[in-house]
mmCIF file with all atom_site columns, C-alpha atoms and ligand atoms in Angstrom:
data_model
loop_
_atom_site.group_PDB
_atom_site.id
_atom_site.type_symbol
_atom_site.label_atom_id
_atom_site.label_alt_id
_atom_site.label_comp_id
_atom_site.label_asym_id
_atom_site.label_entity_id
_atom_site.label_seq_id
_atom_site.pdbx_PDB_ins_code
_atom_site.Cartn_x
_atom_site.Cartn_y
_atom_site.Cartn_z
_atom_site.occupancy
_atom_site.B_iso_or_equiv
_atom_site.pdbx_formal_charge
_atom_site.auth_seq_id
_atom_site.auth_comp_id
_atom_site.auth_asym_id
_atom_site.auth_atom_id
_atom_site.pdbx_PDB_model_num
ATOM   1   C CA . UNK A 1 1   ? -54.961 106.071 52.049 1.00 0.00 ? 157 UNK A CA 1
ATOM   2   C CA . UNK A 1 2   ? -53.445 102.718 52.868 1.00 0.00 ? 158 UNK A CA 1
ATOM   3   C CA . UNK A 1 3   ? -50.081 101.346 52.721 1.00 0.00 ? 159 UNK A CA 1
ATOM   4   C CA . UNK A 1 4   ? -48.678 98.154  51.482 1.00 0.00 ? 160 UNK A CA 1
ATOM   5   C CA . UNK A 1 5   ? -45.127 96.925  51.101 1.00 0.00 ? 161 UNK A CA 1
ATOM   6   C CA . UNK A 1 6   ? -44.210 94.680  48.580 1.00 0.00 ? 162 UNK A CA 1
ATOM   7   C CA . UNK A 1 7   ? -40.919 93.328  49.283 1.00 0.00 ? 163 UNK A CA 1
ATOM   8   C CA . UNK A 1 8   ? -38.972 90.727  47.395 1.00 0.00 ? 164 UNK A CA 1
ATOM   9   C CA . UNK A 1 9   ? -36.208 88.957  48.253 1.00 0.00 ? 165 UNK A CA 1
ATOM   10  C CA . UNK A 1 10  ? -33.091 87.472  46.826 1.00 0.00 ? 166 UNK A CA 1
ATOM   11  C CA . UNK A 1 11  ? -32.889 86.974  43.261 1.00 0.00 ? 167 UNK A CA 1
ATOM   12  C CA . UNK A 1 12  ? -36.611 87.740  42.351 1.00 0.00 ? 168 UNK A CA 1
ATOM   13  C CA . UNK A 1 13  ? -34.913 90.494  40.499 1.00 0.00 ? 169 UNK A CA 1
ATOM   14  C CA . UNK A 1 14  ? -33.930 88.207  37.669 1.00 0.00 ? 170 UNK A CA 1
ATOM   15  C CA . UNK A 1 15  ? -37.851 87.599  37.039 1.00 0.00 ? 171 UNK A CA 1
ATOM   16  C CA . UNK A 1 16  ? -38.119 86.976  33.676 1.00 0.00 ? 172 UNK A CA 1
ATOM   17  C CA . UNK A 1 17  ? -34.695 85.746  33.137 1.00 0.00 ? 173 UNK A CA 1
ATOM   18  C CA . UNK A 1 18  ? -34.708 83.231  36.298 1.00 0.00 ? 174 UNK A CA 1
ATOM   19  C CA . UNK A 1 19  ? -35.508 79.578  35.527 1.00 0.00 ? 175 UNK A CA 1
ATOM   20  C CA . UNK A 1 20  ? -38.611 80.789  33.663 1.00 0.00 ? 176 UNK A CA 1
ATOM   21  C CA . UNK A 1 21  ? -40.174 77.226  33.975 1.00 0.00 ? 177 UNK A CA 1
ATOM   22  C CA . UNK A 1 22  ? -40.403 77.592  37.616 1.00 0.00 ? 178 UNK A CA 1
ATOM   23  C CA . UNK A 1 23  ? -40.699 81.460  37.946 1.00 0.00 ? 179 UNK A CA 1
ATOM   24  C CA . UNK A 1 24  ? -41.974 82.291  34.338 1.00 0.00 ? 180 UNK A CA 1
ATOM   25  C CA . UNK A 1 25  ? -41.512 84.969  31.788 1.00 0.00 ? 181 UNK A CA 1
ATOM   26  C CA . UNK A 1 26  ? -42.680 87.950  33.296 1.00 0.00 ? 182 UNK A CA 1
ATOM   27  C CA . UNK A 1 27  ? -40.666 90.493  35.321 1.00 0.00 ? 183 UNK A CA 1
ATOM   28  C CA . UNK A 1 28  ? -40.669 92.373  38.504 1.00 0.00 ? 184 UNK A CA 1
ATOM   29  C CA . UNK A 1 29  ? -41.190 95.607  37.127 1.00 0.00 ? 185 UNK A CA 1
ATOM   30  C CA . UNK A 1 30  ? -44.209 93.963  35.229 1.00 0.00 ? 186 UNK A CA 1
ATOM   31  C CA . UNK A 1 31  ? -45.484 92.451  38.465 1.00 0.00 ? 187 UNK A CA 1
ATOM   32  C CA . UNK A 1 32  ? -44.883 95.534  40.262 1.00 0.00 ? 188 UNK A CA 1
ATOM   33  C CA . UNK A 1 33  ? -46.984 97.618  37.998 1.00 0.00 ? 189 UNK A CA 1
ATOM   34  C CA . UNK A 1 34  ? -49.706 95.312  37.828 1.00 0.00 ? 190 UNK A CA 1
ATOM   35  C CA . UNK A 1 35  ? -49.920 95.703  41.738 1.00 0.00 ? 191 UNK A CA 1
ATOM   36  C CA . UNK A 1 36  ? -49.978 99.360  41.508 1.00 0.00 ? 192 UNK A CA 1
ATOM   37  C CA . UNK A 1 37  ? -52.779 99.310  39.409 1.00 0.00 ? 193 UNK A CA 1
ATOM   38  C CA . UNK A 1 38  ? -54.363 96.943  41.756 1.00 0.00 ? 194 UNK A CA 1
ATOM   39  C CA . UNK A 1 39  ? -53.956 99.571  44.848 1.00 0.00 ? 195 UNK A CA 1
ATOM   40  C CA . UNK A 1 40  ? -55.272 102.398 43.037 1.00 0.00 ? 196 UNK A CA 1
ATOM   41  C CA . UNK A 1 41  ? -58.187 100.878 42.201 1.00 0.00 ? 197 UNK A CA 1
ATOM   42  C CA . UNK A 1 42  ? -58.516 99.925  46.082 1.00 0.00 ? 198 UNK A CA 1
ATOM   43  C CA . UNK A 1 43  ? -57.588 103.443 47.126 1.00 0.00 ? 199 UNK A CA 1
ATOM   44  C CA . UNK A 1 44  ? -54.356 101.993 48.081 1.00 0.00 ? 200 UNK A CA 1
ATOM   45  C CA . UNK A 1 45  ? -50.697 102.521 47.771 1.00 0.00 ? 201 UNK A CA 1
ATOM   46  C CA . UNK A 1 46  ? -47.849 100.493 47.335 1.00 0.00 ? 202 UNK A CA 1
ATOM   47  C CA . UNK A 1 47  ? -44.319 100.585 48.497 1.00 0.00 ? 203 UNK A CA 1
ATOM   48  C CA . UNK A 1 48  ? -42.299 98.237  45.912 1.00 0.00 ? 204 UNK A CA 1
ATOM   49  C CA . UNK A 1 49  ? -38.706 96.681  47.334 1.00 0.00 ? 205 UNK A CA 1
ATOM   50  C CA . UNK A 1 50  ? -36.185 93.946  46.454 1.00 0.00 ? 206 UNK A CA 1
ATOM   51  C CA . UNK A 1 51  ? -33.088 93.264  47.961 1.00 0.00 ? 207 UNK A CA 1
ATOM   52  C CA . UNK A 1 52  ? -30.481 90.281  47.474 1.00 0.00 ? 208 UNK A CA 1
ATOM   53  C CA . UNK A 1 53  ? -29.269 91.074  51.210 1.00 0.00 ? 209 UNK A CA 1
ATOM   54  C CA . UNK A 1 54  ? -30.959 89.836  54.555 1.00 0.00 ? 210 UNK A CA 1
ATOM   55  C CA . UNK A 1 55  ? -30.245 93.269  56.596 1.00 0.00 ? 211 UNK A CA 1
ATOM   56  C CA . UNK A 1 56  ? -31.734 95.679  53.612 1.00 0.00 ? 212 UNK A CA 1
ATOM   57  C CA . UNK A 1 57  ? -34.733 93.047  53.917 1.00 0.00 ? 213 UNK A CA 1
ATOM   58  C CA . UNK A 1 58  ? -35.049 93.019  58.182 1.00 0.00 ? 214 UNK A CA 1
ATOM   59  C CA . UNK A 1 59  ? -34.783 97.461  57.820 1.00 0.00 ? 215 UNK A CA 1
ATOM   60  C CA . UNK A 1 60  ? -37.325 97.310  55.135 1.00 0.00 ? 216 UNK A CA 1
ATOM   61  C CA . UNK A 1 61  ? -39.525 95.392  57.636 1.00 0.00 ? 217 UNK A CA 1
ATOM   62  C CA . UNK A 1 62  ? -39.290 97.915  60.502 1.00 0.00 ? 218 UNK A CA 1
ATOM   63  C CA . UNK A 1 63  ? -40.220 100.257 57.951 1.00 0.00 ? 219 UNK A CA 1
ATOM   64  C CA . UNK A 1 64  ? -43.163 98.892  57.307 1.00 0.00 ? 220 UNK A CA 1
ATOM   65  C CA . UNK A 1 65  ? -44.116 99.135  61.096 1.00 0.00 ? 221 UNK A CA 1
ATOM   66  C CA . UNK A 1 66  ? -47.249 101.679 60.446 1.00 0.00 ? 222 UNK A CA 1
ATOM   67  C CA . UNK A 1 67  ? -47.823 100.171 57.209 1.00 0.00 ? 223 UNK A CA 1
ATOM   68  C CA . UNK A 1 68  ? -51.309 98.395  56.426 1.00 0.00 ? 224 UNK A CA 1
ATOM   69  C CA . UNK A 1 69  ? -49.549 95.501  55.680 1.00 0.00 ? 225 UNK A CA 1
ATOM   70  C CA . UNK A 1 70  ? -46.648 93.288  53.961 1.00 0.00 ? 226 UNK A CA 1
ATOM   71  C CA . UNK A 1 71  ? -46.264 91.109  51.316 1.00 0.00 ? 227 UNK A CA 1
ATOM   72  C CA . UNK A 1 72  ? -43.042 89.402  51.619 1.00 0.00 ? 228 UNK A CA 1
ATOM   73  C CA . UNK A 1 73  ? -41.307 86.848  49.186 1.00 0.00 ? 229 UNK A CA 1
ATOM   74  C CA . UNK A 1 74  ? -38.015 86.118  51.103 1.00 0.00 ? 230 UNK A CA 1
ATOM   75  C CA . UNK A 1 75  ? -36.524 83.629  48.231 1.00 0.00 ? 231 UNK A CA 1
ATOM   76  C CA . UNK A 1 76  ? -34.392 81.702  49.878 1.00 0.00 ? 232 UNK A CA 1
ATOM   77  C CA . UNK A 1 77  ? -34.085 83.370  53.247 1.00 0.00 ? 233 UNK A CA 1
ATOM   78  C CA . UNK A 1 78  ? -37.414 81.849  53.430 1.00 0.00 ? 234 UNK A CA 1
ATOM   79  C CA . UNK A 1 79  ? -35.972 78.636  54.672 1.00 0.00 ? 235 UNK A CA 1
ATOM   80  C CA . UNK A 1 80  ? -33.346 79.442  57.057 1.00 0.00 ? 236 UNK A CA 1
ATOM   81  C CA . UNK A 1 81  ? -33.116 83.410  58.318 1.00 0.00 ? 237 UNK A CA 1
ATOM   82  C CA . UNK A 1 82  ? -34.307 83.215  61.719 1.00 0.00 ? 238 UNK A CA 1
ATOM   83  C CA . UNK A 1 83  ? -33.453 86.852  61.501 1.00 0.00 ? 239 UNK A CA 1
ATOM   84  C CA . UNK A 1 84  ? -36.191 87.531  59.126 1.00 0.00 ? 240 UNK A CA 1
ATOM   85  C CA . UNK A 1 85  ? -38.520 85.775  61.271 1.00 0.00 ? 241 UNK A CA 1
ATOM   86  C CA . UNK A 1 86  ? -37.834 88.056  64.626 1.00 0.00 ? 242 UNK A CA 1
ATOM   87  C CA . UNK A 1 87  ? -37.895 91.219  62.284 1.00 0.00 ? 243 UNK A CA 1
ATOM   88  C CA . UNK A 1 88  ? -41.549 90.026  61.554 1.00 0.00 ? 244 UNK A CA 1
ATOM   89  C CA . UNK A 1 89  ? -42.211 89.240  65.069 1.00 0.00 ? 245 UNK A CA 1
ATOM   90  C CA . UNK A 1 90  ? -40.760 92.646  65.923 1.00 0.00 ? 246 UNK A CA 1
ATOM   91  C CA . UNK A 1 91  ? -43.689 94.663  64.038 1.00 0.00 ? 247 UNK A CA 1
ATOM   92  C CA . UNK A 1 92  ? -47.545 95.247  64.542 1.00 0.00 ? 248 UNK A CA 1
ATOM   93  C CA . UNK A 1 93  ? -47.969 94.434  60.993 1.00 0.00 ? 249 UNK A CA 1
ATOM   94  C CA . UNK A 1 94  ? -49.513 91.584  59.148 1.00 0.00 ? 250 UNK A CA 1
ATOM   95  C CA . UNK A 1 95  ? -47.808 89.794  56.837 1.00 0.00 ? 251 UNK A CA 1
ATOM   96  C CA . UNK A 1 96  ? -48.857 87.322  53.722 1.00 0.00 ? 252 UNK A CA 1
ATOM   97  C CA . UNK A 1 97  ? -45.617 85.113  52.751 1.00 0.00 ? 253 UNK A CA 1
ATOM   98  C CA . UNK A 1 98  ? -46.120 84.269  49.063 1.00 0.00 ? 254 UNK A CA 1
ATOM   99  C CA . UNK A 1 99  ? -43.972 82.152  46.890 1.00 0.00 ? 255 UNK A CA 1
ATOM   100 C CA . UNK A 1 100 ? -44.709 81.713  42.801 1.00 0.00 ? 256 UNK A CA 1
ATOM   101 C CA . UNK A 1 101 ? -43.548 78.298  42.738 1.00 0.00 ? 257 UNK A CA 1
ATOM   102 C CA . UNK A 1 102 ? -44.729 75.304  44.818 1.00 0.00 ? 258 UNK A CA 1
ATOM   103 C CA . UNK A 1 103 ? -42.259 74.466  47.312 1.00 0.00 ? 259 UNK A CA 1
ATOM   104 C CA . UNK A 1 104 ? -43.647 71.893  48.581 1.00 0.00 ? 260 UNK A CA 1
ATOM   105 C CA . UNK A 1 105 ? -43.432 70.272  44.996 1.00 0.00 ? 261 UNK A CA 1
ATOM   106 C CA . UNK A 1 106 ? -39.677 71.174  44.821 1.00 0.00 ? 262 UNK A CA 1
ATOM   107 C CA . UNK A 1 107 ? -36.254 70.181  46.906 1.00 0.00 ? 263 UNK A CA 1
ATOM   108 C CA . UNK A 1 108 ? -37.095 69.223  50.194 1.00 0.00 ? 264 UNK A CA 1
ATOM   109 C CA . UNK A 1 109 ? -35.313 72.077  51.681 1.00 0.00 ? 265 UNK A CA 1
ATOM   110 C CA . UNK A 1 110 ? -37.811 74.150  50.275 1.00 0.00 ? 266 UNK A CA 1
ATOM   111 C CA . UNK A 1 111 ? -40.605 72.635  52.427 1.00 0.00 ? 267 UNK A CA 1
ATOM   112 C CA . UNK A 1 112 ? -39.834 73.993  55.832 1.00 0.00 ? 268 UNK A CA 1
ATOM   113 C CA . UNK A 1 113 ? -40.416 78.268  56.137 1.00 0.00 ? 269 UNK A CA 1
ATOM   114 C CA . UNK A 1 114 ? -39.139 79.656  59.182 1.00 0.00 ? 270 UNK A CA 1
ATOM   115 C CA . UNK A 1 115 ? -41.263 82.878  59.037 1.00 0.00 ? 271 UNK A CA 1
ATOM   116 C CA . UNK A 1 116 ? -44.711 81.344  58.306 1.00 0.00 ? 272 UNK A CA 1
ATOM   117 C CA . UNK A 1 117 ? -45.705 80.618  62.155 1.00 0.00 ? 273 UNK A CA 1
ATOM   118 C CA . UNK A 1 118 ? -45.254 84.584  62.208 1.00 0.00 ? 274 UNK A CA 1
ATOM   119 C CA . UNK A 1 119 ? -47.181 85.286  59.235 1.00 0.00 ? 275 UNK A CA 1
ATOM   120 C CA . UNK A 1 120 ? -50.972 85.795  58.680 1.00 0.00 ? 276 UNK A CA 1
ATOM   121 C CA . UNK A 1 121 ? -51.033 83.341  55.726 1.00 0.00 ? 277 UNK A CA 1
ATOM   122 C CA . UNK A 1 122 ? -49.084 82.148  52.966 1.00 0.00 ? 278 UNK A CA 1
ATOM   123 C CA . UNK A 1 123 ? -49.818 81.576  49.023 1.00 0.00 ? 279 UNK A CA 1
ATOM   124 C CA . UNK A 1 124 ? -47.479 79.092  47.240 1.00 0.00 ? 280 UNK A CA 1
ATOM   125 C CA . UNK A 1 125 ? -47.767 77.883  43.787 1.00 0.00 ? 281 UNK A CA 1
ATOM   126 C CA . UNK A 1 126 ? -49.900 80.219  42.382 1.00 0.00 ? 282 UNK A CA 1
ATOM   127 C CA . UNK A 1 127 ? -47.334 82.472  39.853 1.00 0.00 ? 283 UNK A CA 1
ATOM   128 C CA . UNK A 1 128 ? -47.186 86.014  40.336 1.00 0.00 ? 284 UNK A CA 1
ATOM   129 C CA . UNK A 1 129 ? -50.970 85.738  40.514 1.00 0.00 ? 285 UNK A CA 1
ATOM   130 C CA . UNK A 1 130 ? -50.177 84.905  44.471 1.00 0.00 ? 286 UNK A CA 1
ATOM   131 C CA . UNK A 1 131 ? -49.080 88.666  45.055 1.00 0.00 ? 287 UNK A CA 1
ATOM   132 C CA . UNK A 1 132 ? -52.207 90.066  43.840 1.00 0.00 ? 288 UNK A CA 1
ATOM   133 C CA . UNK A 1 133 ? -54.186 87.554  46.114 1.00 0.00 ? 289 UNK A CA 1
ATOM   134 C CA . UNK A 1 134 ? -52.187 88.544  48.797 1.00 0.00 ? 290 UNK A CA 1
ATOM   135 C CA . UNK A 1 135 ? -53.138 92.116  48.066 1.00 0.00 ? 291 UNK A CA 1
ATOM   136 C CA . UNK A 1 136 ? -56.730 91.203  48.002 1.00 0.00 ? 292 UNK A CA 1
ATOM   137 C CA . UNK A 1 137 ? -56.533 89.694  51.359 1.00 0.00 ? 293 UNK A CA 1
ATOM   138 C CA . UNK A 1 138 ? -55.907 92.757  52.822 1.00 0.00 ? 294 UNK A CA 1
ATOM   139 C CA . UNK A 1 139 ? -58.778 94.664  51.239 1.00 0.00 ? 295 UNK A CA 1
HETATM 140 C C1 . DQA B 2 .   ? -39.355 81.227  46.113 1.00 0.00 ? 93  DQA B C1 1
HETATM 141 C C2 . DQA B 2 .   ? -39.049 79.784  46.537 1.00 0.00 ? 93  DQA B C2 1
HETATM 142 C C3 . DQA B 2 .   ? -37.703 79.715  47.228 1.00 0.00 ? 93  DQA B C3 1
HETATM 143 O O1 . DQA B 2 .   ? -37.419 78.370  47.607 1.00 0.00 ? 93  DQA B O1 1
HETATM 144 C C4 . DQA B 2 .   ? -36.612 80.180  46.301 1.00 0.00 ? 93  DQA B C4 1
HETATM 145 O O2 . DQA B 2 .   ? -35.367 80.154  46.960 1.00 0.00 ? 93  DQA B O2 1
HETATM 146 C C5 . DQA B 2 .   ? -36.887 81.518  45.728 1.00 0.00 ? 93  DQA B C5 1
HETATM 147 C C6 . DQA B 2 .   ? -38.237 81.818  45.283 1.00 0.00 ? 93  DQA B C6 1
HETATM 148 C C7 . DQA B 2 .   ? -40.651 81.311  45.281 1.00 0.00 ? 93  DQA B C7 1
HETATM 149 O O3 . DQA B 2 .   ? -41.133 82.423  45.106 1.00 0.00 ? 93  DQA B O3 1
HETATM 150 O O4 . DQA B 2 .   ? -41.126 80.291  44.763 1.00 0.00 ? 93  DQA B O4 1
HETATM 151 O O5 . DQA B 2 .   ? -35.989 82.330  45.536 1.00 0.00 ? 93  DQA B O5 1
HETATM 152 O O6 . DQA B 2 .   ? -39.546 82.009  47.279 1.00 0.00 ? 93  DQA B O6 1
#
């Protein structure tokens, strides 16, 4: 059976609660169990994380080594943790980089990702619909 890591970074715990205009009403756990449906449908597995920390984030990425793949919201990291970015050059792994709201719609420091020339793709602007694309890409 394969194995996919969801991991979420800072603040994507307060989905739900978190400026639901950009991020809207639902929550992780929702999201989470929606994906889990997804993967056993797919003969699939998923390993759910979230952390508000980068190191938790980088250890859950060597992890993921033998995994089948990652799905990887960094939040905010997104735009500046070069450490993020060498953790996902550090692994065989592919990774999709997905992000609910448009961020190329948003502050302009939102419009540069560090880690997306070491990702496989990325899925912006899309909701929490972008996670189960990113999913589906790897079926
Ligand atoms: C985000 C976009 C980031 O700019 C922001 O810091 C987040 C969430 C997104 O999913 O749209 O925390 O990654």
């Amino acid at each position: 059976m394969k194995t996919f890591y969801v991991i979420n970074g800072p603040n994507l715990n307060r989905l739900g609660k978190r400026e639901p205009g950009i991020y809207g009403s639902e929550t992780l756990e929702t999201l989470e169990q929606r994906l889990s449906q997804l993967a056993s449908e797919n003969e699939a597995t998923v390993i759910f994380h979230q952390s508000n920390h980068e190191g938790q984030i980088i250890d859950w990425i060597h992890e993921a080594e033998n995994a089948s793949g990652i799905i990887l919201n960094p939040g905010a990291f997104t735009h500046y943790s070069y450490a993020i970015r060498d953790a996902i050059a550090s692994v065989p792994t592919q990774v999709v980089e997905v992000h609910i709201s448009n961020v190329h719609k948003r502050e302009s420091f939102r419009h540069t990702s560090v880690i997306s020339p070491v990702t496989e793709g990325q899925i912006v602007g899309l909701g929490l619909k972008g996670y189960e694309l990113a999913l589906q890409s790897f079926f």
